[in-house]
Structure formats: structure tokens, C-alpha cells
Amino acid sequence: MFNHKDMKTIVIFLIFGLTLLVSWQLYGAYVTNKSPKMEPELIGEKNGIIFKKYLNYQKASVSIDDMSSSNGKFSILANYIFGGNQDEVQISMTSPVVYQMDTFSTFSFIMPESWLGKELPKPNNDNIFFDAVKNQYVAVLEFGGYAKQKICERKHREISQVLQNLGIKINDSYSVAVYQAPYQVLNRKNEIWIELNKSQIKQLFPN
């Protein structure tokens, strides 16, 4: 049995631990809010699906087998933006990070807008490659919590069914956009992206 002094000590430790956890989560939210973010053009919304257009961005990527295999790849891209390149240049972390789930799957960091039109520093790691994306139309389904692969697969089926009901033909490829660092537990935001073409957007939004 605990005596009064033991109980008091336990309560103090619990309060301290809770305070530390809340402070850490607030710090995580602060860091996320301060990170540069891509600013898409909002086209509209139908049946709970948001439609956006990304005008122009660059991404640094590594190949992955599936989402779980990206854990070891995060450090490769992190090292690159923290100066692990031939120019030893540090590059800001931009939100979100993106998993492209396809026959050739990738995990990507989005490069800051300030690097558009410039040659990115050459990585020290040959597994990193770059892509430029222009005029990308996406159908988006938002969801919270952690973006585990099984959850993302289920969310992909949900958005696919809605798009099919809207008369939009799609294939099996999709992306997962994750906006918070793994250590942030509260107020997490993720998105499933399915890329569409301009004619499909016109079909949904004629005006």
C-alpha cells in the first residue's frame, strides 16, 4: 500500500509528465506552423472531396517498397536538406512530406518555393533524385491520426469510390501527404491525393 507521502510523489510525477507532454505537443505544433507549406489553388469541393491545383513545385525523392519501408529513407532526405550535399547548403523543411504509391513508389520532401527555377545542390547520396511538378490537379481526402499504410489504403478506397460515383475514371496510383512530424500526437493532418487531368476537373466544375 502507498502511504500519503508516496501518493503525493506519484501525483507530482504525473503532473510533471503531463506538463512535459503537453509542452512537447505545443512545440511540435509551433514548429509545424512555422514550416513553409505549399499553397495550392482551391478549385472546389464535392461529396466531401476537395479539389486543388498545385502550380509548380520540386521534390527530392527516394524509392520505397511501401510506406513502412520509408522509415529508413527519412534520414537520407533529412541528411540532404541539413547540408548533406556537395554545396553543404541547408534547405528548409517544407510541409507536407509525400508518399507516392504506384508501381514505382517514392517518398519525397517538397523543396522550398525559393528554390524554384534554381539548380538544387547535388546530393552526396546517389539514391536521391529530383522531379519538377507543374499544373498538378488533385482530388483530396483529409483524415487525422497517423498515416499507417492500412489506414491509407482504406482511405484510398473511400476517395476512389466517391470519384467513381462522380463519373471520374482513375487508376490505382495515389499519394499520401503527411503534414506533421511523427512526434506530434495531437491535431495531425494527412491527405490522400489522386491526380486528375484538366478535362476531368472541367467535367466536375464546368464554370
mmCIF file of C-alpha atoms in Angstrom:
data_model
loop_
_atom_site.group_PDB
_atom_site.id
_atom_site.type_symbol
_atom_site.label_atom_id
_atom_site.label_comp_id
_atom_site.label_asym_id
_atom_site.label_seq_id
_atom_site.Cartn_x
_atom_site.Cartn_y
_atom_site.Cartn_z
ATOM 1 C CA MET A 1 0.000 0.000 0.000
ATOM 2 C CA PHE A 2 1.134 3.523 -0.751
ATOM 3 C CA ASN A 3 1.326 5.959 2.124
ATOM 4 C CA HIS A 4 0.374 9.617 1.859
ATOM 5 C CA LYS A 5 3.931 10.700 1.020
ATOM 6 C CA ASP A 6 4.235 8.111 -1.768
ATOM 7 C CA MET A 7 0.907 9.181 -3.291
ATOM 8 C CA LYS A 8 1.973 12.817 -3.229
ATOM 9 C CA THR A 9 5.214 11.939 -5.041
ATOM 10 C CA ILE A 10 3.328 9.931 -7.671
ATOM 11 C CA VAL A 11 0.881 12.788 -8.278
ATOM 12 C CA ILE A 12 3.766 15.259 -8.673
ATOM 13 C CA PHE A 13 5.472 12.988 -11.217
ATOM 14 C CA LEU A 14 2.207 12.527 -13.133
ATOM 15 C CA ILE A 15 1.610 16.277 -13.264
ATOM 16 C CA PHE A 16 5.205 16.860 -14.371
ATOM 17 C CA GLY A 17 4.932 14.183 -17.071
ATOM 18 C CA LEU A 18 1.635 15.567 -18.351
ATOM 19 C CA THR A 19 3.031 19.100 -18.431
ATOM 20 C CA LEU A 20 6.078 17.885 -20.344
ATOM 21 C CA LEU A 21 3.896 16.021 -22.860
ATOM 22 C CA VAL A 22 1.608 18.996 -23.457
ATOM 23 C CA SER A 23 4.603 21.333 -23.825
ATOM 24 C CA TRP A 24 6.208 18.956 -26.348
ATOM 25 C CA GLN A 25 2.994 18.757 -28.377
ATOM 26 C CA LEU A 26 2.606 22.546 -28.369
ATOM 27 C CA TYR A 27 6.197 22.873 -29.525
ATOM 28 C CA GLY A 28 5.568 20.346 -32.294
ATOM 29 C CA ALA A 29 2.510 22.295 -33.447
ATOM 30 C CA TYR A 30 4.544 25.526 -33.358
ATOM 31 C CA VAL A 31 7.332 24.017 -35.474
ATOM 32 C CA THR A 32 4.786 22.671 -37.983
ATOM 33 C CA ASN A 33 3.048 26.037 -38.255
ATOM 34 C CA LYS A 34 6.395 27.787 -38.805
ATOM 35 C CA SER A 35 7.465 25.379 -41.544
ATOM 36 C CA PRO A 36 6.933 26.569 -45.137
ATOM 37 C CA LYS A 37 3.887 24.970 -46.760
ATOM 38 C CA MET A 38 2.789 24.526 -50.328
ATOM 39 C CA GLU A 39 -0.066 26.860 -51.179
ATOM 40 C CA PRO A 40 -2.396 25.220 -53.704
ATOM 41 C CA GLU A 41 -5.265 26.826 -55.575
ATOM 42 C CA LEU A 42 -8.604 25.616 -54.191
ATOM 43 C CA ILE A 43 -10.881 24.620 -57.065
ATOM 44 C CA GLY A 44 -13.923 23.391 -55.155
ATOM 45 C CA GLU A 45 -15.465 20.579 -53.124
ATOM 46 C CA LYS A 46 -17.895 17.781 -53.957
ATOM 47 C CA ASN A 47 -19.217 14.987 -51.731
ATOM 48 C CA GLY A 48 -16.572 15.587 -49.069
ATOM 49 C CA ILE A 49 -13.687 15.584 -51.558
ATOM 50 C CA ILE A 50 -11.590 18.722 -52.021
ATOM 51 C CA PHE A 51 -10.129 19.551 -55.434
ATOM 52 C CA LYS A 52 -6.885 21.524 -55.656
ATOM 53 C CA LYS A 53 -4.318 22.661 -58.176
ATOM 54 C CA TYR A 54 -0.581 22.863 -57.432
ATOM 55 C CA LEU A 55 1.029 25.231 -59.911
ATOM 56 C CA ASN A 56 4.709 24.411 -59.549
ATOM 57 C CA TYR A 57 6.970 22.603 -57.090
ATOM 58 C CA GLN A 58 10.084 20.465 -56.893
ATOM 59 C CA LYS A 59 10.607 17.370 -54.797
ATOM 60 C CA ALA A 60 13.601 15.362 -53.664
ATOM 61 C CA SER A 61 12.732 11.666 -53.577
ATOM 62 C CA VAL A 62 13.954 8.176 -52.766
ATOM 63 C CA SER A 63 12.386 4.919 -53.909
ATOM 64 C CA ILE A 64 10.456 2.760 -51.405
ATOM 65 C CA ASP A 65 8.741 -0.626 -51.448
ATOM 66 C CA ASP A 66 5.839 0.535 -49.257
ATOM 67 C CA MET A 67 5.115 3.144 -46.577
ATOM 68 C CA SER A 68 6.659 1.131 -43.744
ATOM 69 C CA SER A 69 9.948 0.817 -45.634
ATOM 70 C CA SER A 70 10.276 4.618 -45.745
ATOM 71 C CA ASN A 71 11.360 4.753 -42.086
ATOM 72 C CA GLY A 72 14.964 4.154 -43.056
ATOM 73 C CA LYS A 73 14.706 6.553 -46.002
ATOM 74 C CA PHE A 74 13.613 9.607 -43.990
ATOM 75 C CA SER A 75 17.160 10.069 -42.681
ATOM 76 C CA ILE A 76 18.550 10.051 -46.242
ATOM 77 C CA LEU A 77 16.428 13.035 -47.264
ATOM 78 C CA ALA A 78 16.833 14.730 -43.877
ATOM 79 C CA ASN A 79 20.614 14.499 -44.193
ATOM 80 C CA TYR A 80 20.394 16.066 -47.663
ATOM 81 C CA ILE A 81 18.459 19.159 -46.530
ATOM 82 C CA PHE A 82 20.585 19.521 -43.373
ATOM 83 C CA GLY A 83 23.692 20.013 -45.509
ATOM 84 C CA GLY A 84 24.492 16.523 -46.794
ATOM 85 C CA ASN A 85 25.056 17.801 -50.320
ATOM 86 C CA GLN A 86 28.089 18.852 -52.341
ATOM 87 C CA ASP A 87 27.481 22.546 -51.620
ATOM 88 C CA GLU A 88 26.898 21.892 -47.888
ATOM 89 C CA VAL A 89 23.786 24.059 -48.178
ATOM 90 C CA GLN A 90 20.954 23.753 -45.655
ATOM 91 C CA ILE A 91 17.448 23.671 -47.124
ATOM 92 C CA SER A 92 14.284 24.439 -45.173
ATOM 93 C CA MET A 93 11.918 21.592 -44.337
ATOM 94 C CA THR A 94 8.622 22.075 -46.180
ATOM 95 C CA SER A 95 5.273 20.548 -45.264
ATOM 96 C CA PRO A 96 3.949 18.042 -46.293
ATOM 97 C CA VAL A 97 6.142 15.019 -46.978
ATOM 98 C CA VAL A 98 4.632 12.872 -49.730
ATOM 99 C CA TYR A 99 4.432 9.130 -50.350
ATOM 100 C CA GLN A 100 3.676 8.249 -53.984
ATOM 101 C CA MET A 101 2.093 4.790 -54.062
ATOM 102 C CA ASP A 102 2.432 3.289 -57.524
ATOM 103 C CA THR A 103 4.244 0.508 -59.362
ATOM 104 C CA PHE A 104 7.339 2.628 -58.639
ATOM 105 C CA SER A 105 6.721 4.081 -55.165
ATOM 106 C CA THR A 106 8.611 7.034 -53.723
ATOM 107 C CA PHE A 107 8.989 9.060 -50.551
ATOM 108 C CA SER A 108 9.583 12.773 -51.079
ATOM 109 C CA PHE A 109 10.440 16.050 -49.396
ATOM 110 C CA ILE A 110 8.991 19.122 -51.088
ATOM 111 C CA MET A 111 11.658 21.729 -51.791
ATOM 112 C CA PRO A 112 11.002 25.328 -50.668
ATOM 113 C CA GLU A 113 9.453 27.717 -53.180
ATOM 114 C CA SER A 114 12.618 29.851 -53.031
ATOM 115 C CA TRP A 115 14.432 27.106 -54.979
ATOM 116 C CA LEU A 116 12.068 27.209 -57.962
ATOM 117 C CA GLY A 117 13.996 27.956 -61.139
ATOM 118 C CA LYS A 118 17.316 27.190 -59.450
ATOM 119 C CA GLU A 119 19.506 24.123 -59.628
ATOM 120 C CA LEU A 120 19.289 22.199 -56.371
ATOM 121 C CA PRO A 121 22.558 21.174 -54.674
ATOM 122 C CA LYS A 122 23.814 17.785 -55.824
ATOM 123 C CA PRO A 123 23.172 15.182 -53.095
ATOM 124 C CA ASN A 124 26.006 13.166 -51.572
ATOM 125 C CA ASN A 125 23.729 10.121 -51.673
ATOM 126 C CA ASP A 126 23.113 8.741 -55.174
ATOM 127 C CA ASN A 127 19.721 7.315 -54.127
ATOM 128 C CA ILE A 128 18.186 10.804 -54.122
ATOM 129 C CA PHE A 129 16.613 12.111 -57.330
ATOM 130 C CA PHE A 130 14.571 15.188 -58.231
ATOM 131 C CA ASP A 131 11.285 15.840 -60.009
ATOM 132 C CA ALA A 132 9.564 19.042 -61.076
ATOM 133 C CA VAL A 133 5.763 19.089 -60.933
ATOM 134 C CA LYS A 134 3.665 21.656 -62.791
ATOM 135 C CA ASN A 135 -0.092 22.233 -63.002
ATOM 136 C CA GLN A 136 -0.990 19.219 -60.892
ATOM 137 C CA TYR A 137 -4.703 18.692 -60.262
ATOM 138 C CA VAL A 138 -5.558 16.513 -57.271
ATOM 139 C CA ALA A 139 -8.659 15.174 -55.568
ATOM 140 C CA VAL A 140 -8.040 15.256 -51.821
ATOM 141 C CA LEU A 141 -9.482 13.354 -48.860
ATOM 142 C CA GLU A 142 -8.354 14.659 -45.465
ATOM 143 C CA PHE A 143 -8.014 12.500 -42.354
ATOM 144 C CA GLY A 144 -6.378 12.717 -38.928
ATOM 145 C CA GLY A 145 -4.190 10.477 -36.797
ATOM 146 C CA TYR A 146 -1.145 8.615 -38.048
ATOM 147 C CA ALA A 147 -0.921 7.688 -41.722
ATOM 148 C CA LYS A 148 -0.444 3.935 -41.360
ATOM 149 C CA GLN A 149 -0.456 2.016 -44.630
ATOM 150 C CA LYS A 150 -3.629 0.023 -43.866
ATOM 151 C CA ILE A 151 -5.466 3.228 -42.964
ATOM 152 C CA CYS A 152 -4.225 4.942 -46.124
ATOM 153 C CA GLU A 153 -5.341 2.003 -48.255
ATOM 154 C CA ARG A 154 -8.806 2.230 -46.714
ATOM 155 C CA LYS A 155 -8.964 5.986 -47.256
ATOM 156 C CA HIS A 156 -7.826 5.470 -50.837
ATOM 157 C CA ARG A 157 -10.726 3.094 -51.411
ATOM 158 C CA GLU A 158 -13.106 5.692 -49.937
ATOM 159 C CA ILE A 159 -11.976 8.531 -52.190
ATOM 160 C CA SER A 160 -11.841 6.213 -55.212
ATOM 161 C CA GLN A 161 -15.469 5.203 -54.670
ATOM 162 C CA VAL A 162 -16.592 8.832 -54.426
ATOM 163 C CA LEU A 163 -14.758 9.755 -57.626
ATOM 164 C CA GLN A 164 -16.219 6.774 -59.461
ATOM 165 C CA ASN A 165 -19.680 7.817 -58.291
ATOM 166 C CA LEU A 166 -18.952 11.250 -59.760
ATOM 167 C CA GLY A 167 -18.136 9.613 -63.105
ATOM 168 C CA ILE A 168 -14.351 10.077 -62.873
ATOM 169 C CA LYS A 169 -12.163 7.259 -64.193
ATOM 170 C CA ILE A 170 -8.977 6.684 -62.189
ATOM 171 C CA ASN A 171 -6.179 4.143 -61.856
ATOM 172 C CA ASP A 172 -4.728 2.592 -58.688
ATOM 173 C CA SER A 173 -1.957 5.120 -58.057
ATOM 174 C CA TYR A 174 -2.288 7.693 -55.279
ATOM 175 C CA SER A 175 -0.244 9.840 -52.907
ATOM 176 C CA VAL A 176 -0.276 10.309 -49.145
ATOM 177 C CA ALA A 177 0.602 13.787 -47.847
ATOM 178 C CA VAL A 178 1.661 13.949 -44.176
ATOM 179 C CA TYR A 179 1.850 17.373 -42.532
ATOM 180 C CA GLN A 180 3.185 16.703 -39.020
ATOM 181 C CA ALA A 181 6.377 15.175 -37.638
ATOM 182 C CA PRO A 182 5.995 11.708 -36.040
ATOM 183 C CA TYR A 183 6.465 13.071 -32.513
ATOM 184 C CA GLN A 184 3.362 15.286 -32.786
ATOM 185 C CA VAL A 185 0.422 13.243 -31.494
ATOM 186 C CA LEU A 186 -2.369 15.835 -31.420
ATOM 187 C CA ASN A 187 -4.044 17.678 -34.321
ATOM 188 C CA ARG A 188 -2.465 15.573 -37.036
ATOM 189 C CA LYS A 189 -3.436 16.167 -40.660
ATOM 190 C CA ASN A 190 -2.984 13.822 -43.606
ATOM 191 C CA GLU A 191 -4.366 13.741 -47.132
ATOM 192 C CA ILE A 192 -4.915 11.154 -49.837
ATOM 193 C CA TRP A 193 -4.228 12.649 -53.273
ATOM 194 C CA ILE A 194 -5.488 11.213 -56.539
ATOM 195 C CA GLU A 195 -4.143 13.044 -59.564
ATOM 196 C CA LEU A 196 -6.664 14.120 -62.184
ATOM 197 C CA ASN A 197 -6.327 15.851 -65.524
ATOM 198 C CA LYS A 198 -7.705 19.225 -66.579
ATOM 199 C CA SER A 199 -10.605 17.739 -68.566
ATOM 200 C CA GLN A 200 -11.766 15.771 -65.512
ATOM 201 C CA ILE A 201 -11.727 18.960 -63.433
ATOM 202 C CA LYS A 202 -13.763 20.707 -66.151
ATOM 203 C CA GLN A 203 -16.199 17.806 -66.044
ATOM 204 C CA LEU A 204 -16.704 18.364 -62.314
ATOM 205 C CA PHE A 205 -16.564 22.163 -62.346
ATOM 206 C CA PRO A 206 -17.782 23.377 -65.765
ATOM 207 C CA ASN A 207 -17.667 27.031 -64.758
#
